[in-house]
């Protein structure tokens, strides 16, 4: 075994673990001179999502870490400088272009997986459209799915009504022949990968073993402490068995076991880490003391079980829950203060105003004058960020603690 199990494991207190985890996720104090591209590289990726009750998830994620961030800055890196590309991790994400060579394994695996899966979903005829779609783009330039027609118009916008050319576009993107050159009103615009991805990155072809080593090492470094399952899930490139094998293959002293305290009594977990984990935790920056609104898709919360164990904060997105059965709301934003998740807030843009419907504090969190002032300043910032007036508050917006 590569991890050192012959001696008593190191221990990390819950407070130290939270601080280190926040620092690794860009929620500590930013390093001097770190630009937006450097932040995204430190995170590994930023999930992209279409819901914009306040602003789209990727912009909310970045704005929670850089107060000066504006959406045009991300578009500049993606569409002009080409230092980022958009592809798949556990979901659609913005990824540093320097990582592109390690997506070759993903392209090959997706080709096999999606052929079988999409055939079984009766998307008949999409494979026959590959040559026509590629020729259309080669001759006439970038294209959106709506510009390709296959007979009758779909009756609904969901994936279940993708026409064959739309399915072909998505397959060719997922498997590396196409790339997203830009988005228009959040619709993907596809072009040949050779026109979007710089030659230097397309010409690199790391082997499977090198890719899996990069993926597992990069995941552990960003998580700080993790199980093999969590390492595998980070990029969703390595399988759990491959992450297990990677951990076992590390040389003596490369990994150690560490007992990490969770947020409640008896919640300690024994996880893998680098040997200098305690020094890393001690050097981690303290998070800023103000309140920050997080996206529901924030990297801090992506692994819901891990967030609940480490922060004692149970969070679920209720988009697909029938309205009458929702515990909180359609799209509720977590609130981070220092190293604590202190509550959640329901708000949205409406008629040019940021309208706050409800705020639920976590158990044991008092909404005194100072804390309400910090929440108010963050809401003022969010309103400015999304171009709204406000915030304005509905009657009874402060709700009783639940749980």
Coordinates of C-alpha atoms in Angstrom, one line a residue:
X1 CA 0.0 0.0 0.0
X2 CA 1.2 3.5 -0.9
X3 CA -0.4 5.1 2.1
X4 CA 1.4 4.8 5.5
X5 CA -0.9 2.7 7.7
X6 CA 1.8 1.4 10.0
X7 CA 1.5 4.2 12.6
X8 CA -1.2 6.1 14.3
X9 CA -2.9 8.4 11.9
X10 CA -2.6 12.2 12.0
X11 CA -5.5 14.2 13.3
X12 CA -7.2 17.3 11.9
X13 CA -9.7 19.2 14.0
X14 CA -13.0 20.2 12.3
X15 CA -12.0 23.9 12.4
X16 CA -8.6 23.2 10.8
X17 CA -10.3 21.0 8.2
X18 CA -12.9 23.5 7.3
X19 CA -10.4 26.3 7.0
X20 CA -8.1 24.2 4.7
X21 CA -11.1 23.0 2.6
X22 CA -12.3 26.6 2.2
X23 CA -8.8 27.7 1.2
X24 CA -8.4 25.0 -1.4
X25 CA -11.8 26.0 -2.8
X26 CA -10.8 29.6 -3.3
X27 CA -12.9 30.9 -0.3
X28 CA -10.0 31.9 1.8
X29 CA -8.1 35.1 1.2
X30 CA -6.8 35.1 -2.4
X31 CA -3.1 34.8 -3.1
X32 CA -1.4 38.0 -4.2
X33 CA -1.6 38.7 -7.9
X34 CA -3.8 35.6 -8.7
X35 CA -5.9 36.4 -11.8
X36 CA -9.2 34.8 -12.8
X37 CA -7.5 32.1 -14.8
X38 CA -5.3 31.2 -11.9
X39 CA -8.4 31.0 -9.6
X40 CA -10.1 28.6 -12.0
X41 CA -7.0 26.5 -12.3
X42 CA -6.8 26.3 -8.5
X43 CA -10.5 25.2 -8.4
X44 CA -10.0 22.7 -11.3
X45 CA -13.2 23.7 -13.0
X46 CA -16.3 25.8 -12.6
X47 CA -19.7 24.2 -13.3
X48 CA -21.9 25.9 -15.9
X49 CA -25.6 26.0 -15.4
X50 CA -28.5 27.8 -17.2
X51 CA -30.6 28.8 -14.2
X52 CA -30.4 32.6 -13.6
X53 CA -32.9 33.5 -10.9
X54 CA -30.2 36.0 -9.8
X55 CA -27.3 35.2 -12.1
X56 CA -26.0 32.0 -13.7
X57 CA -24.2 29.6 -11.5
X58 CA -20.7 30.0 -13.0
X59 CA -20.8 33.7 -12.6
X60 CA -22.1 33.4 -9.0
X61 CA -19.3 31.0 -8.2
X62 CA -16.6 33.3 -9.4
X63 CA -18.3 36.5 -7.9
X64 CA -18.3 34.9 -4.4
X65 CA -14.5 34.6 -4.6
X66 CA -13.6 37.9 -6.5
X67 CA -15.7 40.9 -5.5
X68 CA -14.5 42.7 -8.7
X69 CA -15.6 39.9 -11.0
X70 CA -17.9 40.6 -14.0
X71 CA -19.3 38.1 -16.4
X72 CA -17.5 39.6 -19.4
X73 CA -14.2 38.5 -17.8
X74 CA -15.0 34.9 -18.2
X75 CA -16.2 35.3 -21.8
X76 CA -12.8 37.0 -22.6
X77 CA -10.9 33.9 -21.4
X78 CA -13.2 31.5 -23.1
X79 CA -13.9 33.1 -26.4
X80 CA -11.0 35.4 -27.1
X81 CA -7.9 34.3 -25.3
X82 CA -8.8 30.6 -25.4
X83 CA -7.2 29.9 -22.0
X84 CA -10.4 28.0 -21.0
X85 CA -12.6 25.5 -22.7
X86 CA -16.0 24.1 -21.9
X87 CA -16.5 20.4 -21.5
X88 CA -17.7 17.7 -19.1
X89 CA -16.6 16.8 -15.6
X90 CA -19.5 15.6 -13.4
X91 CA -21.5 18.1 -15.5
X92 CA -20.8 20.8 -18.1
X93 CA -17.9 22.9 -16.8
X94 CA -15.4 25.6 -17.7
X95 CA -11.9 24.1 -17.5
X96 CA -8.4 25.5 -18.0
X97 CA -7.2 24.9 -21.6
X98 CA -3.9 23.5 -20.2
X99 CA -5.9 20.5 -19.0
X100 CA -7.2 19.8 -22.5
X101 CA -4.7 17.0 -23.3
X102 CA -6.0 15.0 -20.3
X103 CA -9.5 15.0 -21.8
X104 CA -8.4 12.7 -24.6
X105 CA -9.2 9.7 -22.3
X106 CA -12.6 11.2 -21.6
X107 CA -13.3 11.6 -25.3
X108 CA -12.5 7.9 -25.9
X109 CA -14.5 6.7 -23.0
X110 CA -17.5 8.9 -23.8
X111 CA -17.5 7.7 -27.4
X112 CA -18.1 4.1 -26.2
X113 CA -20.5 5.0 -23.4
X114 CA -22.7 7.5 -25.3
X115 CA -23.0 5.3 -28.4
X116 CA -24.5 2.6 -26.3
X117 CA -26.5 4.8 -24.0
X118 CA -28.0 7.1 -26.7
X119 CA -28.9 4.1 -28.9
X120 CA -30.8 2.6 -26.1
X121 CA -32.7 5.9 -25.6
X122 CA -33.9 5.5 -29.2
X123 CA -32.1 8.5 -30.7
X124 CA -32.1 6.7 -34.0
X125 CA -30.1 8.1 -36.9
X126 CA -27.7 10.4 -35.0
X127 CA -24.6 8.4 -36.1
X128 CA -25.6 8.7 -39.7
X129 CA -25.5 12.5 -39.3
X130 CA -21.8 12.8 -38.2
X131 CA -20.3 13.4 -41.7
X132 CA -23.1 15.9 -42.7
X133 CA -22.7 17.9 -39.5
X134 CA -18.9 18.1 -39.7
X135 CA -19.1 19.1 -43.4
X136 CA -21.7 21.8 -42.6
X137 CA -19.5 23.3 -40.0
X138 CA -16.3 22.9 -42.1
X139 CA -17.9 24.7 -45.1
X140 CA -20.2 27.3 -43.4
X141 CA -18.7 27.9 -39.9
X142 CA -19.9 27.6 -36.3
X143 CA -23.5 26.3 -35.8
X144 CA -26.1 26.0 -33.1
X145 CA -28.4 23.0 -32.8
X146 CA -31.5 25.1 -33.8
X147 CA -29.9 25.9 -37.1
X148 CA -29.9 22.2 -38.1
X149 CA -33.3 20.8 -39.0
X150 CA -34.3 17.1 -39.2
X151 CA -37.9 17.1 -40.4
X152 CA -40.5 18.0 -37.8
X153 CA -39.7 20.5 -35.1
X154 CA -39.4 18.9 -31.6
X155 CA -42.5 19.4 -29.5
X156 CA -40.5 20.1 -26.3
X157 CA -37.1 21.4 -25.4
X158 CA -35.8 18.6 -23.3
X159 CA -33.1 16.1 -24.1
X160 CA -35.7 13.4 -24.9
X161 CA -36.7 15.4 -28.0
X162 CA -33.2 15.9 -29.5
X163 CA -33.4 15.5 -33.2
X164 CA -30.6 13.4 -34.9
X165 CA -28.5 16.4 -35.9
X166 CA -28.7 17.9 -32.4
X167 CA -27.7 14.5 -30.9
X168 CA -24.8 14.3 -33.4
X169 CA -23.6 17.8 -32.4
X170 CA -23.6 16.8 -28.7
X171 CA -21.8 13.5 -29.4
X172 CA -19.1 15.1 -31.6
X173 CA -18.5 17.7 -28.8
X174 CA -18.4 15.2 -26.0
X175 CA -16.0 13.0 -28.0
X176 CA -13.6 15.8 -29.1
X177 CA -14.3 16.4 -32.8
X178 CA -16.1 19.7 -32.0
X179 CA -15.7 22.3 -29.4
X180 CA -17.8 25.1 -28.0
X181 CA -16.5 28.4 -29.5
X182 CA -19.0 30.6 -27.7
X183 CA -22.6 30.8 -26.3
X184 CA -25.4 33.0 -27.5
X185 CA -28.1 33.5 -25.0
X186 CA -26.7 30.5 -23.3
X187 CA -27.1 28.4 -26.5
X188 CA -23.9 26.4 -27.4
X189 CA -22.2 27.4 -30.6
X190 CA -20.2 24.5 -32.0
X191 CA -17.1 24.7 -34.2
X192 CA -14.4 22.3 -35.3
X193 CA -12.0 21.6 -32.3
X194 CA -9.1 22.5 -34.5
X195 CA -10.4 26.1 -34.8
X196 CA -11.0 26.5 -31.1
X197 CA -8.3 24.6 -29.3
X198 CA -4.7 25.8 -29.8
X199 CA -2.6 23.3 -31.7
X200 CA -0.2 22.9 -28.8
X201 CA -2.9 21.3 -26.6
X202 CA -4.5 19.2 -29.4
X203 CA -1.2 17.7 -30.3
X204 CA -0.4 16.4 -26.8
X205 CA -1.5 12.9 -26.2
X206 CA -0.8 11.6 -22.7
X207 CA -1.4 7.9 -22.1
X208 CA -4.1 6.5 -20.0
X209 CA -1.9 5.9 -17.0
X210 CA -0.4 9.4 -17.1
X211 CA -4.0 10.8 -17.3
X212 CA -5.2 8.8 -14.4
X213 CA -2.2 9.8 -12.3
X214 CA -2.8 13.5 -13.2
X215 CA -6.5 13.2 -12.4
X216 CA -6.1 11.4 -9.0
X217 CA -3.2 13.6 -7.8
X218 CA -5.0 16.8 -8.9
X219 CA -8.2 15.7 -7.2
X220 CA -6.5 14.9 -3.9
X221 CA -4.5 18.2 -4.0
X222 CA -7.8 20.2 -4.4
X223 CA -9.7 18.2 -1.9
X224 CA -6.8 18.1 0.7
X225 CA -8.2 15.0 2.3
X226 CA -10.4 12.4 0.7
X227 CA -11.4 8.8 0.2
X228 CA -10.7 7.0 -3.1
X229 CA -14.4 7.4 -4.0
X230 CA -14.1 11.2 -3.5
X231 CA -10.9 11.3 -5.6
X232 CA -12.6 9.5 -8.4
X233 CA -15.7 11.7 -8.3
X234 CA -13.8 15.0 -8.4
X235 CA -13.3 15.0 -12.2
X236 CA -15.5 12.0 -12.9
X237 CA -12.7 10.7 -15.1
X238 CA -11.1 7.9 -13.0
X239 CA -13.4 5.1 -11.9
X240 CA -13.6 4.2 -8.2
X241 CA -11.5 1.1 -8.8
X242 CA -8.9 3.1 -10.7
X243 CA -8.7 5.6 -7.8
X244 CA -8.3 2.7 -5.4
X245 CA -5.5 1.3 -7.5
X246 CA -3.8 4.7 -7.8
X247 CA -3.9 5.2 -4.0
X248 CA -2.4 1.7 -3.5
X249 CA 0.3 2.3 -6.0
X250 CA 1.8 5.4 -4.4
X251 CA 5.3 5.0 -3.1
X252 CA 6.1 4.8 0.6
X253 CA 5.3 7.9 2.4
X254 CA 3.5 9.5 -0.5
X255 CA 0.1 9.3 1.2
X256 CA -0.8 9.1 4.9
X257 CA -4.0 8.4 6.8
X258 CA -5.5 11.3 8.7
X259 CA -8.4 11.3 11.1
X260 CA -10.6 14.3 10.2
X261 CA -13.2 15.6 12.6
X262 CA -16.6 16.2 11.2
X263 CA -19.1 18.9 12.4
X264 CA -20.8 16.7 15.0
X265 CA -19.8 14.2 17.7
X266 CA -18.7 10.9 16.4
X267 CA -18.4 12.2 12.8
X268 CA -14.6 11.5 12.5
X269 CA -13.5 9.9 9.2
X270 CA -10.2 8.3 8.3
X271 CA -9.1 9.7 5.0
X272 CA -6.0 9.9 2.7
X273 CA -3.9 13.0 2.5
X274 CA -0.4 14.2 1.6
X275 CA 2.2 13.8 4.5
X276 CA 2.3 17.5 5.1
X277 CA -1.5 17.9 5.6
X278 CA -1.1 19.4 9.1
X279 CA 1.4 22.0 7.9
X280 CA -0.9 22.8 5.0
X281 CA -3.8 23.3 7.4
X282 CA -1.8 25.5 9.6
X283 CA -0.7 27.7 6.7
X284 CA -4.2 27.9 5.1
X285 CA -5.5 31.5 5.1
X286 CA -8.4 32.5 7.3
X287 CA -11.6 33.1 5.3
X288 CA -12.8 36.7 5.2
X289 CA -15.2 37.5 8.1
X290 CA -18.1 38.9 6.0
X291 CA -21.1 37.0 4.7
X292 CA -21.0 35.5 1.2
X293 CA -23.9 34.2 -1.0
X294 CA -22.9 30.9 -2.6
X295 CA -24.3 29.4 -5.7
X296 CA -26.3 26.1 -5.2
X297 CA -23.6 24.6 -7.6
X298 CA -20.6 26.0 -5.7
X299 CA -17.7 23.6 -5.5
X300 CA -17.9 23.8 -1.7
X301 CA -21.3 22.1 -1.9
X302 CA -20.9 19.9 -5.0
X303 CA -20.4 16.8 -2.8
X304 CA -23.5 17.2 -0.6
X305 CA -22.6 14.4 1.8
X306 CA -19.1 15.8 2.3
X307 CA -20.5 19.3 3.0
X308 CA -22.9 17.9 5.5
X309 CA -20.3 15.9 7.3
X310 CA -17.7 18.7 7.3
X311 CA -19.9 21.8 7.9
X312 CA -23.1 20.2 9.4
X313 CA -25.1 21.8 6.6
X314 CA -27.6 19.7 4.8
X315 CA -28.4 21.2 1.4
X316 CA -30.5 19.9 -1.5
X317 CA -31.6 21.7 -4.7
X318 CA -35.3 21.5 -4.9
X319 CA -35.8 22.4 -8.6
X320 CA -37.4 19.1 -9.4
X321 CA -39.4 18.8 -6.2
X322 CA -43.1 19.7 -6.6
X323 CA -43.7 23.1 -5.1
X324 CA -45.9 21.9 -2.3
X325 CA -43.3 19.4 -1.2
X326 CA -40.3 21.8 -1.1
X327 CA -38.7 22.4 2.2
X328 CA -37.3 25.8 1.4
X329 CA -37.7 26.8 -2.3
X330 CA -37.0 26.3 -6.0
X331 CA -33.4 27.7 -5.9
X332 CA -32.2 28.7 -2.5
X333 CA -28.7 30.2 -2.0
X334 CA -26.4 29.1 1.0
X335 CA -24.9 31.7 3.1
X336 CA -21.2 31.5 4.2
X337 CA -19.8 33.5 7.1
X338 CA -16.2 33.0 7.9
X339 CA -15.9 29.2 8.1
X340 CA -19.6 28.5 8.9
X341 CA -22.6 27.9 6.6
X342 CA -25.1 30.0 8.6
X343 CA -28.3 29.7 6.6
X344 CA -29.9 29.9 3.2
X345 CA -31.8 32.6 1.4
X346 CA -34.5 32.6 -1.3
X347 CA -34.2 35.6 -3.6
X348 CA -34.5 36.4 -7.3
X349 CA -34.4 39.2 -9.8
X350 CA -37.9 40.6 -10.5
X351 CA -38.7 43.7 -12.6
X352 CA -35.2 45.1 -12.1
X353 CA -35.1 44.5 -8.3
X354 CA -33.4 41.9 -6.1
X355 CA -36.4 40.6 -4.2
X356 CA -35.7 38.6 -1.0
X357 CA -38.5 36.2 -0.1
X358 CA -37.0 34.3 2.9
X359 CA -34.0 33.7 5.0
X360 CA -33.7 30.6 7.2
X361 CA -30.8 30.7 9.7
X362 CA -29.2 27.4 10.7
X363 CA -29.8 26.1 14.2
X364 CA -27.8 28.1 16.8
X365 CA -27.3 31.1 14.5
X366 CA -28.6 34.3 15.9
X367 CA -29.5 37.1 13.5
X368 CA -28.3 40.0 15.6
X369 CA -27.7 43.5 14.4
X370 CA -24.1 42.9 13.4
X371 CA -24.9 39.7 11.4
X372 CA -27.9 41.3 9.7
X373 CA -25.7 44.2 8.7
X374 CA -23.2 41.8 7.1
X375 CA -26.0 40.0 5.3
X376 CA -27.4 43.3 4.1
X377 CA -24.0 44.5 2.7
X378 CA -23.6 41.2 0.8
X379 CA -27.1 41.6 -0.6
X380 CA -26.3 45.1 -1.7
X381 CA -23.3 43.7 -3.5
X382 CA -25.3 41.0 -5.2
X383 CA -27.8 43.5 -6.4
X384 CA -25.1 45.6 -8.0
X385 CA -23.5 42.6 -9.5
X386 CA -26.6 41.4 -11.3
X387 CA -27.6 45.0 -12.2
X388 CA -30.6 45.3 -9.9
X389 CA -32.0 47.9 -7.5
X390 CA -32.5 46.8 -4.0
X391 CA -32.6 44.5 -2.2
X392 CA -36.2 44.7 -1.2
X393 CA -37.6 42.3 1.4
X394 CA -41.0 40.6 1.5
X395 CA -42.9 40.8 4.8
X396 CA -41.9 38.1 7.1
X397 CA -38.7 37.3 5.2
X398 CA -36.8 36.2 8.3
X399 CA -38.1 32.7 9.0
X400 CA -37.8 30.4 11.9
X401 CA -34.8 28.0 12.2
X402 CA -35.6 24.5 10.9
X403 CA -34.3 21.2 12.1

